Each structure stands twice: as structure tokens, then as C-alpha cells.
Short mmCIF file of N, CA and C and ligand atoms in Angstrom, two decimals:
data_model
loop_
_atom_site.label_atom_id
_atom_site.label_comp_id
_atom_site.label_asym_id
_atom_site.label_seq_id
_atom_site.Cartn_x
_atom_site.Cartn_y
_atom_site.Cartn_z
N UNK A 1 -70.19 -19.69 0.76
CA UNK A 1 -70.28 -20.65 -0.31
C UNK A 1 -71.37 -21.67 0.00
N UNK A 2 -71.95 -21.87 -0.95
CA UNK A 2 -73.19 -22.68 -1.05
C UNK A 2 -72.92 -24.47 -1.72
N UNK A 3 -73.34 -24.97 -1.37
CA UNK A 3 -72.95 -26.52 -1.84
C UNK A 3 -73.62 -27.31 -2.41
N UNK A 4 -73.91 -27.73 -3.71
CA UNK A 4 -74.85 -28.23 -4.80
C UNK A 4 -74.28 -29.26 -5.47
N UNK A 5 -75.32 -30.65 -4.82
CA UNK A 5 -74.30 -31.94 -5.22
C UNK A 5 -75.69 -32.53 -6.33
N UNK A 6 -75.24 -32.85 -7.44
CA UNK A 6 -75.98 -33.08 -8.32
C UNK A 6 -76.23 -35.04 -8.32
N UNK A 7 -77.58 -35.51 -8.12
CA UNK A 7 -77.42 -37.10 -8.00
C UNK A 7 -77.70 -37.49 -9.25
N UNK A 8 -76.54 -38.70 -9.68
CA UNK A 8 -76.21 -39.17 -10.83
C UNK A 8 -77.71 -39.76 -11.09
N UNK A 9 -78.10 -39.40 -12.49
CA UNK A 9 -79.57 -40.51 -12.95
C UNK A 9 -80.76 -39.63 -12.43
N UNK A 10 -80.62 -38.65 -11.80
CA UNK A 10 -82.08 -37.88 -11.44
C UNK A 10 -81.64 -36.39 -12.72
N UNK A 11 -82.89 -36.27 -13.00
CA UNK A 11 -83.15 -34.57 -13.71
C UNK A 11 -82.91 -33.70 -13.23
N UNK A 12 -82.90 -33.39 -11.75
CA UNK A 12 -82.83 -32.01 -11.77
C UNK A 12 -81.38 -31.99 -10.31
N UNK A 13 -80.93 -31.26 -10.25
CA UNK A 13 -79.70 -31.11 -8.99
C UNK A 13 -80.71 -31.23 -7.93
N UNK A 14 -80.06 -32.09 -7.73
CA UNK A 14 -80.50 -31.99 -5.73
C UNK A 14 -79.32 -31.66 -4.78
N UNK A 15 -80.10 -30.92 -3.31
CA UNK A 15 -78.99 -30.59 -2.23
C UNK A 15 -78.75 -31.66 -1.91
N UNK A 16 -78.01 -31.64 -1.21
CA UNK A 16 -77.97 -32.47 0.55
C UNK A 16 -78.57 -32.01 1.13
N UNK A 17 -78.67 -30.66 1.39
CA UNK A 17 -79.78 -30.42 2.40
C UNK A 17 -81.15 -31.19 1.86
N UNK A 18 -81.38 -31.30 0.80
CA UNK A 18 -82.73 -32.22 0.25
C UNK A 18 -82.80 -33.35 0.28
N UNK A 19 -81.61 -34.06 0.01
CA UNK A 19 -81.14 -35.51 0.34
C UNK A 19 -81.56 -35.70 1.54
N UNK A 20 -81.35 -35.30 2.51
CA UNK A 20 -81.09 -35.44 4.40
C UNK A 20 -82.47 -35.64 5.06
N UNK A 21 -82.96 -34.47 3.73
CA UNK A 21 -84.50 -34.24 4.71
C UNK A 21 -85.14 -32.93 4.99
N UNK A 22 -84.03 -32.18 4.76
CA UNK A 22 -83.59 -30.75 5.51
C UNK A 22 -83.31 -30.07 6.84
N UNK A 23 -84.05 -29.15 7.36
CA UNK A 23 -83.79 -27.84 8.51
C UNK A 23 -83.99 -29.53 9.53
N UNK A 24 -84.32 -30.27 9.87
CA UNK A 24 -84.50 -31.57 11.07
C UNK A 24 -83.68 -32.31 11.18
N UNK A 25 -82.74 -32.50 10.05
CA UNK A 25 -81.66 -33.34 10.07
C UNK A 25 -80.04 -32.20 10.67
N UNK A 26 -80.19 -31.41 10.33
CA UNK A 26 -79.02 -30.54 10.90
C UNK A 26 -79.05 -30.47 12.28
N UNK A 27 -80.52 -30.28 13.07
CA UNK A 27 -80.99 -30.16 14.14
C UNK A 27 -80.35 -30.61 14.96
N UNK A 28 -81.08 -32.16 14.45
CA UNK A 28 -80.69 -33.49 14.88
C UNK A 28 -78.95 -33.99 15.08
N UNK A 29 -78.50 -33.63 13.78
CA UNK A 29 -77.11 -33.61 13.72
C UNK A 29 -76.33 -33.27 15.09
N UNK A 30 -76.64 -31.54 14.90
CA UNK A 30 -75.83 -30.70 15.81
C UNK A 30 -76.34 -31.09 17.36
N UNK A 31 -77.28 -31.37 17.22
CA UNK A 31 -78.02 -32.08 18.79
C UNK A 31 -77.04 -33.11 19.79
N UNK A 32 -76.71 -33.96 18.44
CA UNK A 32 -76.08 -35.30 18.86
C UNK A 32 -74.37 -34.81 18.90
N UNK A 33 -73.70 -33.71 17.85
CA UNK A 33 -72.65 -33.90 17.80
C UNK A 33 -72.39 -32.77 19.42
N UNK A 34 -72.93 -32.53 19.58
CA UNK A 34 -72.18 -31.03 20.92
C UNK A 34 -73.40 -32.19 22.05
N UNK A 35 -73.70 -33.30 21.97
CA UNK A 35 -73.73 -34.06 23.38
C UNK A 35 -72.30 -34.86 23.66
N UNK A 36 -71.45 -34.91 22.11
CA UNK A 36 -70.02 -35.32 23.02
C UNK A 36 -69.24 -34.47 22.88
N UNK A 37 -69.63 -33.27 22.47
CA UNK A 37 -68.91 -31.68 23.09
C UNK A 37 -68.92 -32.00 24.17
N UNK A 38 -70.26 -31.99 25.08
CA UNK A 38 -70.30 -31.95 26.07
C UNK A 38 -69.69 -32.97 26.91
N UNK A 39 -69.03 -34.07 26.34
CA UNK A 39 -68.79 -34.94 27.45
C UNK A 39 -67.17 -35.04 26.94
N UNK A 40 -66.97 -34.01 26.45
CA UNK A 40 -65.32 -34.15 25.52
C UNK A 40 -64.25 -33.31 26.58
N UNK A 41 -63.56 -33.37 27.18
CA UNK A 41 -63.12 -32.95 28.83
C UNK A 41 -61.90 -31.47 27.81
N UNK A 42 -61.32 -31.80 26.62
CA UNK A 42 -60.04 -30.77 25.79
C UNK A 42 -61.59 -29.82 25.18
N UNK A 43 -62.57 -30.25 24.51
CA UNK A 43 -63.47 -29.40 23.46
C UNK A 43 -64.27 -29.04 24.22
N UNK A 44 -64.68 -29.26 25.84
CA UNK A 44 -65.93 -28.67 26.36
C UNK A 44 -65.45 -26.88 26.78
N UNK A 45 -64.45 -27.20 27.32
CA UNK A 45 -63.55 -25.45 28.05
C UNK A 45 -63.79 -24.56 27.18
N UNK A 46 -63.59 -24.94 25.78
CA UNK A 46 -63.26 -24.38 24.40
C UNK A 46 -64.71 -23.00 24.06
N UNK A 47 -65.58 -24.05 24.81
CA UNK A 47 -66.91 -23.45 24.67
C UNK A 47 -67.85 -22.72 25.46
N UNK A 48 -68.81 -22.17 25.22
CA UNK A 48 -70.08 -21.18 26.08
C UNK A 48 -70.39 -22.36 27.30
N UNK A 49 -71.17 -21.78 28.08
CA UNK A 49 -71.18 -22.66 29.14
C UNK A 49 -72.60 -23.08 28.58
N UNK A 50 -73.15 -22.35 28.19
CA UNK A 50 -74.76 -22.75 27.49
C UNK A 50 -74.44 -23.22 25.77
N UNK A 51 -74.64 -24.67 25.68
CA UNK A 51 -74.14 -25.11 24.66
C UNK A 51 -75.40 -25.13 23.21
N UNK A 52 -76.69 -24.58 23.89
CA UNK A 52 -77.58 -24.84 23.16
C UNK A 52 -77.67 -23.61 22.11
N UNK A 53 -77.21 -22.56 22.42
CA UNK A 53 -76.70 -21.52 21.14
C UNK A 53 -75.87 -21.91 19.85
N UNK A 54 -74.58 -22.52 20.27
CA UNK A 54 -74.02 -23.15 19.72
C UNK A 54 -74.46 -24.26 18.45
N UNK A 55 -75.51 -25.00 19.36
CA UNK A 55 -75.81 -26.16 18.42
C UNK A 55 -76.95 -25.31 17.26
N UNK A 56 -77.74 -24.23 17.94
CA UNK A 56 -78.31 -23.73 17.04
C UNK A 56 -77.67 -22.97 15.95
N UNK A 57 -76.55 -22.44 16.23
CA UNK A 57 -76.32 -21.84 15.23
C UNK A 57 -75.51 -22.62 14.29
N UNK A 58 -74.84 -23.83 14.13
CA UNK A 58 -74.27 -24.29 13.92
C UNK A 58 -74.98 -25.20 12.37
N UNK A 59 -75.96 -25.83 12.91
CA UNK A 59 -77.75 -26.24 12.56
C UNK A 59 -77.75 -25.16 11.46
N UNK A 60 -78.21 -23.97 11.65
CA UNK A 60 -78.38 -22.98 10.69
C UNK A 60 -77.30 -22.48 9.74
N UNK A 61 -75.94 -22.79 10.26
CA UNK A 61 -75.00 -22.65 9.56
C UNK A 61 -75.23 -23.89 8.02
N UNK A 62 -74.94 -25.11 8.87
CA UNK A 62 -74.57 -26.82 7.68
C UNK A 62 -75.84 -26.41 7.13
N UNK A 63 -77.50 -25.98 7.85
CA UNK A 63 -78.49 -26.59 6.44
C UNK A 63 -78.01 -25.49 5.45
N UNK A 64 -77.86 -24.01 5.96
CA UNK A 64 -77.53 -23.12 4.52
C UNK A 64 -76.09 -23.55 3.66
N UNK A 65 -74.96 -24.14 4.09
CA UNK A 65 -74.02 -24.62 3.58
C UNK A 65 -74.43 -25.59 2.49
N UNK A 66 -74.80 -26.39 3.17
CA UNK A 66 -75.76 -27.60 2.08
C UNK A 66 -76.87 -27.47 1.26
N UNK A 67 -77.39 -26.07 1.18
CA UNK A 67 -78.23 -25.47 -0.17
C UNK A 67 -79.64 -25.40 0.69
N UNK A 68 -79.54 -25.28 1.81
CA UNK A 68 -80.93 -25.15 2.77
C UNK A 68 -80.87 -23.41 2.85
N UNK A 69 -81.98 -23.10 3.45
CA UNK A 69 -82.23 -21.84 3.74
C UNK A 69 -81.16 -21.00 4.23
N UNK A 70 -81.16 -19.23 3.66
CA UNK A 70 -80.17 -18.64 3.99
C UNK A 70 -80.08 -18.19 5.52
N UNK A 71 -80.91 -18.56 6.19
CA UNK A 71 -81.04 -17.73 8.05
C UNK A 71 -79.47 -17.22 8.75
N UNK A 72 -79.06 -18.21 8.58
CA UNK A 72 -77.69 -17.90 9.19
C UNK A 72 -77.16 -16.85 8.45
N UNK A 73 -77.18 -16.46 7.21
CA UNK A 73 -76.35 -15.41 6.67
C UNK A 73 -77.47 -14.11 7.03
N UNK A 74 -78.87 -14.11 7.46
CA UNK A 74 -79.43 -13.09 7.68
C UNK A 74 -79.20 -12.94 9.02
N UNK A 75 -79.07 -13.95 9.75
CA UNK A 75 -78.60 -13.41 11.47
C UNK A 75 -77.42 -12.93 11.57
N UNK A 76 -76.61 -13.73 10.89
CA UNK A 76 -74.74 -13.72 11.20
C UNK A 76 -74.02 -12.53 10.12
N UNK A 77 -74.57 -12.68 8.96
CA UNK A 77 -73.86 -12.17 7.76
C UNK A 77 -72.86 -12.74 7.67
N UNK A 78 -71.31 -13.09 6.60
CA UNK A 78 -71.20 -14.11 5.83
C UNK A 78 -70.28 -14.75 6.97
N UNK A 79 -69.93 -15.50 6.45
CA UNK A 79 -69.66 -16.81 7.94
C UNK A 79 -68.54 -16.46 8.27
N UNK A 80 -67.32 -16.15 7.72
CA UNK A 80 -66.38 -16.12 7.94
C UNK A 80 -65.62 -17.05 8.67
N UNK A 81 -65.23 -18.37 8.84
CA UNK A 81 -65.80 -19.28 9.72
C UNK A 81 -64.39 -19.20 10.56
N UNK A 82 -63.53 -19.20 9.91
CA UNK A 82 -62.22 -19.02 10.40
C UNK A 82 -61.68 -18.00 11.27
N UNK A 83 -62.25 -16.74 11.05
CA UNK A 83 -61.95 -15.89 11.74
C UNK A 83 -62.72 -15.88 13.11
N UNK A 84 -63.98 -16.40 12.73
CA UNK A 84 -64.89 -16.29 13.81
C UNK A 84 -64.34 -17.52 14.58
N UNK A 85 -63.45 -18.11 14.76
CA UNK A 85 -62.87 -19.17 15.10
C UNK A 85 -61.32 -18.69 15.81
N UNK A 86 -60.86 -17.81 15.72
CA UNK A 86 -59.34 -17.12 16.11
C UNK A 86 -59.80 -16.96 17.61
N UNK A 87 -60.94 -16.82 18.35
CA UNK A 87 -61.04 -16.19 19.78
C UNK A 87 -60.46 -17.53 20.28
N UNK A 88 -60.51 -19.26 20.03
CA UNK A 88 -60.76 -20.14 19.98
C UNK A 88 -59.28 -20.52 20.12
N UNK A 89 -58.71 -21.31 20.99
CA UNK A 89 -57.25 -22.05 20.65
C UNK A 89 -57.56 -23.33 20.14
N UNK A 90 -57.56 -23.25 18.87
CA UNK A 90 -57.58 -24.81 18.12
C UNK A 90 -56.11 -24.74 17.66
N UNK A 91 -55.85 -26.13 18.00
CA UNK A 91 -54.29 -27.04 17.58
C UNK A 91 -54.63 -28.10 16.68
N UNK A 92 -53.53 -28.80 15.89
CA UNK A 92 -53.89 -30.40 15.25
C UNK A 92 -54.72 -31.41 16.10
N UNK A 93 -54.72 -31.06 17.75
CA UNK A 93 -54.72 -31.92 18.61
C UNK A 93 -56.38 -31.94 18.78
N UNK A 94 -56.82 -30.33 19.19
CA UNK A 94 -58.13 -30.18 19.00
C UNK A 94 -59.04 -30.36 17.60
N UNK A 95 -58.72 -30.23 17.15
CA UNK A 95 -59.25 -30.23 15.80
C UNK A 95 -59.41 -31.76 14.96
N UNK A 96 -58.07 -32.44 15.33
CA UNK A 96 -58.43 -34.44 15.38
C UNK A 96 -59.72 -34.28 16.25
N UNK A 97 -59.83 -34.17 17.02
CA UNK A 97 -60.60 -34.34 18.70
C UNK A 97 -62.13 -34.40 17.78
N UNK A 98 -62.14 -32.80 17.42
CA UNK A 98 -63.52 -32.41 17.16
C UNK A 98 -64.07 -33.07 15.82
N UNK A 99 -63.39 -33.77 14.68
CA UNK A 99 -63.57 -33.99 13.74
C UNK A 99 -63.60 -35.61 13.59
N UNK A 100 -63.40 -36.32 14.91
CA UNK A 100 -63.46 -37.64 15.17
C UNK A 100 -64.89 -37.50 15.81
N UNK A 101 -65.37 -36.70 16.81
CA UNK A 101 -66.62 -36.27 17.00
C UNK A 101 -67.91 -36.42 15.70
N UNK A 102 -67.33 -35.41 14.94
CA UNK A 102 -68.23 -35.19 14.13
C UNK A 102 -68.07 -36.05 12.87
N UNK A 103 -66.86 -37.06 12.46
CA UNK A 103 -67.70 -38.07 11.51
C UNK A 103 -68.01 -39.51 12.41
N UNK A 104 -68.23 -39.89 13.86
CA UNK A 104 -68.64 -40.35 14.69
C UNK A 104 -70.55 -39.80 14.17
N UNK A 105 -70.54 -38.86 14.31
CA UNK A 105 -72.13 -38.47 14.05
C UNK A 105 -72.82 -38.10 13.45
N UNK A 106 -71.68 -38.37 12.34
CA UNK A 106 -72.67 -38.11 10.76
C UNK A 106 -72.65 -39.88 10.39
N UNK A 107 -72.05 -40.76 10.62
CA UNK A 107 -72.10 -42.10 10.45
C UNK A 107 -72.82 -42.49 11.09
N UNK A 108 -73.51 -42.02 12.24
CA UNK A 108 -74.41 -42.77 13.09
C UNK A 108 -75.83 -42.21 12.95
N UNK A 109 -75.99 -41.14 11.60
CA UNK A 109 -76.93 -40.84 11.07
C UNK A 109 -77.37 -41.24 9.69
N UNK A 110 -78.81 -41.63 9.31
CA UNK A 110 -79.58 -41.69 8.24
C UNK A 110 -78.84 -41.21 7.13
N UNK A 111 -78.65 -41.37 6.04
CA UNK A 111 -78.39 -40.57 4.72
C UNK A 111 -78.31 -41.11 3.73
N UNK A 112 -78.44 -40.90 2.52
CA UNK A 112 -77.46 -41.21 0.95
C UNK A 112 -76.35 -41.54 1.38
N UNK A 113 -75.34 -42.64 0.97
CA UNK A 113 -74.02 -42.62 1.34
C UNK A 113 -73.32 -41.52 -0.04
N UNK A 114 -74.18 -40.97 -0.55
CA UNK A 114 -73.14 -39.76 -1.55
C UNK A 114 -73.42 -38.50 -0.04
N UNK A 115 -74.40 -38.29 0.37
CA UNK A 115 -74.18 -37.19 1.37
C UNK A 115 -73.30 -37.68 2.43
N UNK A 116 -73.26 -38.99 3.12
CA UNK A 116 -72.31 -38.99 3.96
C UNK A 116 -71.27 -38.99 3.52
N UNK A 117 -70.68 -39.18 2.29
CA UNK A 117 -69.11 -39.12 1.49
C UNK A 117 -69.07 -37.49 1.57
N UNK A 118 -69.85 -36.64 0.85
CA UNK A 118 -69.51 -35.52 0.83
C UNK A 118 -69.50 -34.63 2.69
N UNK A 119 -70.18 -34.83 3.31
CA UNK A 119 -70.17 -33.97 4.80
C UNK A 119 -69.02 -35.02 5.32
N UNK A 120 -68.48 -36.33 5.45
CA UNK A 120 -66.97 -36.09 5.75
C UNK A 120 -66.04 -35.35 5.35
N UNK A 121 -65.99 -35.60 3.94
CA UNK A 121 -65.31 -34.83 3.31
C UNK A 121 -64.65 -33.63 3.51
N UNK A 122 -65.47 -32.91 3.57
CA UNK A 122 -66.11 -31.49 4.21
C UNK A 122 -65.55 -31.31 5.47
N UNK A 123 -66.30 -31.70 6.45
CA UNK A 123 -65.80 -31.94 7.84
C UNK A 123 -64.38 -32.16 7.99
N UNK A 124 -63.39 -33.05 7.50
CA UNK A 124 -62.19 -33.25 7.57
C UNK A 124 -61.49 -31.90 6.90
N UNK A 125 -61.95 -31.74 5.63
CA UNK A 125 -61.23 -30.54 4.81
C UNK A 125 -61.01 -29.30 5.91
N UNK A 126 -62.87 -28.60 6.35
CA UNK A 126 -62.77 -27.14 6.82
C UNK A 126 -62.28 -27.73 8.57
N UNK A 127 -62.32 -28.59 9.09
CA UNK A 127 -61.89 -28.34 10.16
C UNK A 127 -60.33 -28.01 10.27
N UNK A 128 -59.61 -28.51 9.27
CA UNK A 128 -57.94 -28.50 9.42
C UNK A 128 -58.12 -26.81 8.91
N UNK A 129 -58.94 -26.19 8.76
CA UNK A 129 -58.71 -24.82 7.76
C UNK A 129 -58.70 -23.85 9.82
N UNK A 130 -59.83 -24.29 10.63
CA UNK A 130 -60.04 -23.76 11.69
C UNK A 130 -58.68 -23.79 12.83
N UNK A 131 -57.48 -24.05 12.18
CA UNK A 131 -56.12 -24.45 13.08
C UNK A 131 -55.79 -22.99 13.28
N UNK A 132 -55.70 -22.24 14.09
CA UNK A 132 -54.96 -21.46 14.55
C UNK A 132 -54.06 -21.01 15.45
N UNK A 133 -53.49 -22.23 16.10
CA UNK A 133 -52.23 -22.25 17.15
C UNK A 133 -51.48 -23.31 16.96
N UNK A 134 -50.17 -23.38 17.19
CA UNK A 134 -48.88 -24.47 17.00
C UNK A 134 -49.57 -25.57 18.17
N UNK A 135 -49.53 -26.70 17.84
CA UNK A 135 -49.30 -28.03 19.03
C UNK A 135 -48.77 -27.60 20.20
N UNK A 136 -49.63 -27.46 21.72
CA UNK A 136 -48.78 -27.13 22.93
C UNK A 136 -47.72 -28.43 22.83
N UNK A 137 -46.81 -28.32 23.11
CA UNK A 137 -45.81 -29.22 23.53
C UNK A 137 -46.75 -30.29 24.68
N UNK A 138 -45.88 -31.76 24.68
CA UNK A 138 -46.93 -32.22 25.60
C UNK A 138 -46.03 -31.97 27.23
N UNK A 139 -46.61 -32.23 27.97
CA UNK A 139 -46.33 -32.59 29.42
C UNK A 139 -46.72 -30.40 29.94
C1 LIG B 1 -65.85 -27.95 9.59
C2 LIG B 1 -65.40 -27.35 10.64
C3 LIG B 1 -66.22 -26.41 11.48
C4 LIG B 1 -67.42 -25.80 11.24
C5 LIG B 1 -68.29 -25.91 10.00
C6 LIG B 1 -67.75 -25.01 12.41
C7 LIG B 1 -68.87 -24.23 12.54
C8 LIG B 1 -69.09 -23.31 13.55
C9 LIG B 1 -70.12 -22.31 13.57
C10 LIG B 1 -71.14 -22.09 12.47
C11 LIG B 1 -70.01 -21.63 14.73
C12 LIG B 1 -70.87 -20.45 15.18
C13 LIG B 1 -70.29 -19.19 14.55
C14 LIG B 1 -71.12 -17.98 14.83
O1 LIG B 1 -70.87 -17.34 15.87
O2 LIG B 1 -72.01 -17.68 14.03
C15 LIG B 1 -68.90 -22.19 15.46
C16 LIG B 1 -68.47 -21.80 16.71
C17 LIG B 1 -67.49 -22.44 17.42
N1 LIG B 1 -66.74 -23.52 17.01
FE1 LIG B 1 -66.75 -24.33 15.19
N2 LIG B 1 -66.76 -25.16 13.35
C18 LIG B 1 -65.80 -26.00 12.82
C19 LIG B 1 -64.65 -26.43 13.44
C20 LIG B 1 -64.37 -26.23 14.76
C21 LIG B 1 -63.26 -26.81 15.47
C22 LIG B 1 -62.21 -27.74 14.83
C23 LIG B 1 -63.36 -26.39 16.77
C24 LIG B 1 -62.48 -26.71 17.96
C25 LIG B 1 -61.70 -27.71 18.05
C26 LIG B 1 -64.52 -25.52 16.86
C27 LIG B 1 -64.94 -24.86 17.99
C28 LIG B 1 -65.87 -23.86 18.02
C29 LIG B 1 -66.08 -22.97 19.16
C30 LIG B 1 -65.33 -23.04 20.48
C31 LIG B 1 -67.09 -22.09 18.77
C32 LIG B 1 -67.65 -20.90 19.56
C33 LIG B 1 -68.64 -21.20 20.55
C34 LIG B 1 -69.87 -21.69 19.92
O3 LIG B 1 -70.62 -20.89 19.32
O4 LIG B 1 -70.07 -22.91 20.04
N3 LIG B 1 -65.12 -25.46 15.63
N4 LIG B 1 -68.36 -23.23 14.73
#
């Protein structure tokens, strides 16, 4: 699914990915959000030991989400995002974790505040969709 946010008072639909800037702002994004992957002690294990795949594909994922170029669906074919997410033990616990991360670094980025309303949005919605294990009990 593709994402087409129309700005009130202009002629023609614009992305977010057009809003942002485009393919440099995702970059940038994913750059900043997997440097507190990396320093996140529950979300770092979770991941490749080489985190710079990750951020790339991730990058190529949001700009085509946000009406940017299709690359990711010609490398990956269709995202499936969830499934491709089952190898993964995400809980409520991880998934707060990663999504406090990531509107941490979409707020501490440049934008339209209609694009930063919509990529929280977003962000909060599909991350609760990526839950695929019960809460470990604590202790
Ligand atoms: C809006 C929510 C999310 C989006 C859009 C997203 C996006 C992605 C994408 C595009 C990939 C690469 C898939 C591929 O192989 O092509 C990926 C991988 C991964 N994601 Fe997510 N993700 C989300 C939520 C989460 C959450 C909540 C967690 C964990 C708490 C998580 C952990 C991972 C891990 C461990 C990988 C695999 C390793 C890697 O490629 O980094 N993701 N994610």
C-alpha cells in the first residue's frame, strides 16, 4: 500500500515523500532511528549484527510507503511486513520500546507538521500490527 496525503489549498496531491524532501530524508531518518537501535540494550539482540542493511532497507521501504520510488518492492517484492517480522520476538514491551524510538526521531526531524501527524500516526498504528508473542512475564 502506497500513501497519498493530499495538502489542503495546493492543486495538485502531494506525497510526504515530497513534503520531506524525498529518498534523503528517509536516509537520514533511518540513520538516526537504528543509532538508538543501537544503543537500545531489549531492540539491539533483536537484530543483524551489521545494522547498516537494516537501515537501508528500511529507508527504501518508508520513501516507497510514502509515494517515493518503488525499489523496495523491486528488491523485496511486496512487503509483507508482518510476516517478515514473525522470525522476530516482538511483545507490547518491545514494540512500546521501538515506537518511542521512532516518534523520538521523527520529532527531532524537519517536516510539515501534517507529515509529522501522519508518520506518527502510522508508526504507532503498524508497529502494534508487528506483535507476535504474549508479554514474557516479568522477573
Ligand atoms: C511501523 C512499524 C515497522 C515498520 C514499518 C518496520 C519496517 C521494517 C522493514 C522494512 C524491515 C526490513 C524487511 C525486509 O527484510 O525487507 C524490517 C526488519 C526488521 N524489523 Fe521492523 N518495522 C516495524 C516495526 C518493528 C518492530 C516493532 C520491531 C521490534 C520491536 C522491529 C524489528 C525488526 C527486526 C528485528 C528486523 C529484521 C532485521 C533487520 O532487517 O533490521 N520492527 N522492519
Amino acid at each position: 500500500m502506497r500513501m497519498n496525503v493530499t495538502v489542503r489549498g495546493s492543486r495538485e496531491p502531494r506525497t510526504v515523500y515530497e513534503m520531506v524532501g524525498g529518498t534523503v530524508f528517509f536516509e537520514d531518518l533511518t540513520r538516526r532511528f537504528y543509532e538508538r537501535i543501537e544503543a537500545d540494550d531489549v531492540l539491539r539482540p533483536l537484530h543483524p549484527e551489521d545494522l547498516s542493511e537494516s537501515a537501508r532497507k528500511n529507508a527504501l521501504f518508508l520513501a516507497q510507503y510514502w509515494g517515493g520510488p518503488t525499489t523496495y518492492s523491486e528488491e523485496r517484492g511486496q512487503p509483507r511486513l508482518r510476516l517478515r517480522h514473525m522470525p522476530f520476538p516482538i511483545d507490547g514491551a518491545a514494540r512500546d520500546r521501538w515506537f518511542a524510538h521512532m516518534k523520538t526521531t521523527v520529532e527531532e526531524s524537519e517536516m510539515p507538521e501534517e507529515a509529522r501527524i501522519a508518520m506518527i500516526d502510522y508508526f504507532d498504528k503498524a508497529s502494534v500490527m508487528m506483535i507476535n508473542r504474549e508479554q514474557s512475564p516479568p522477573g
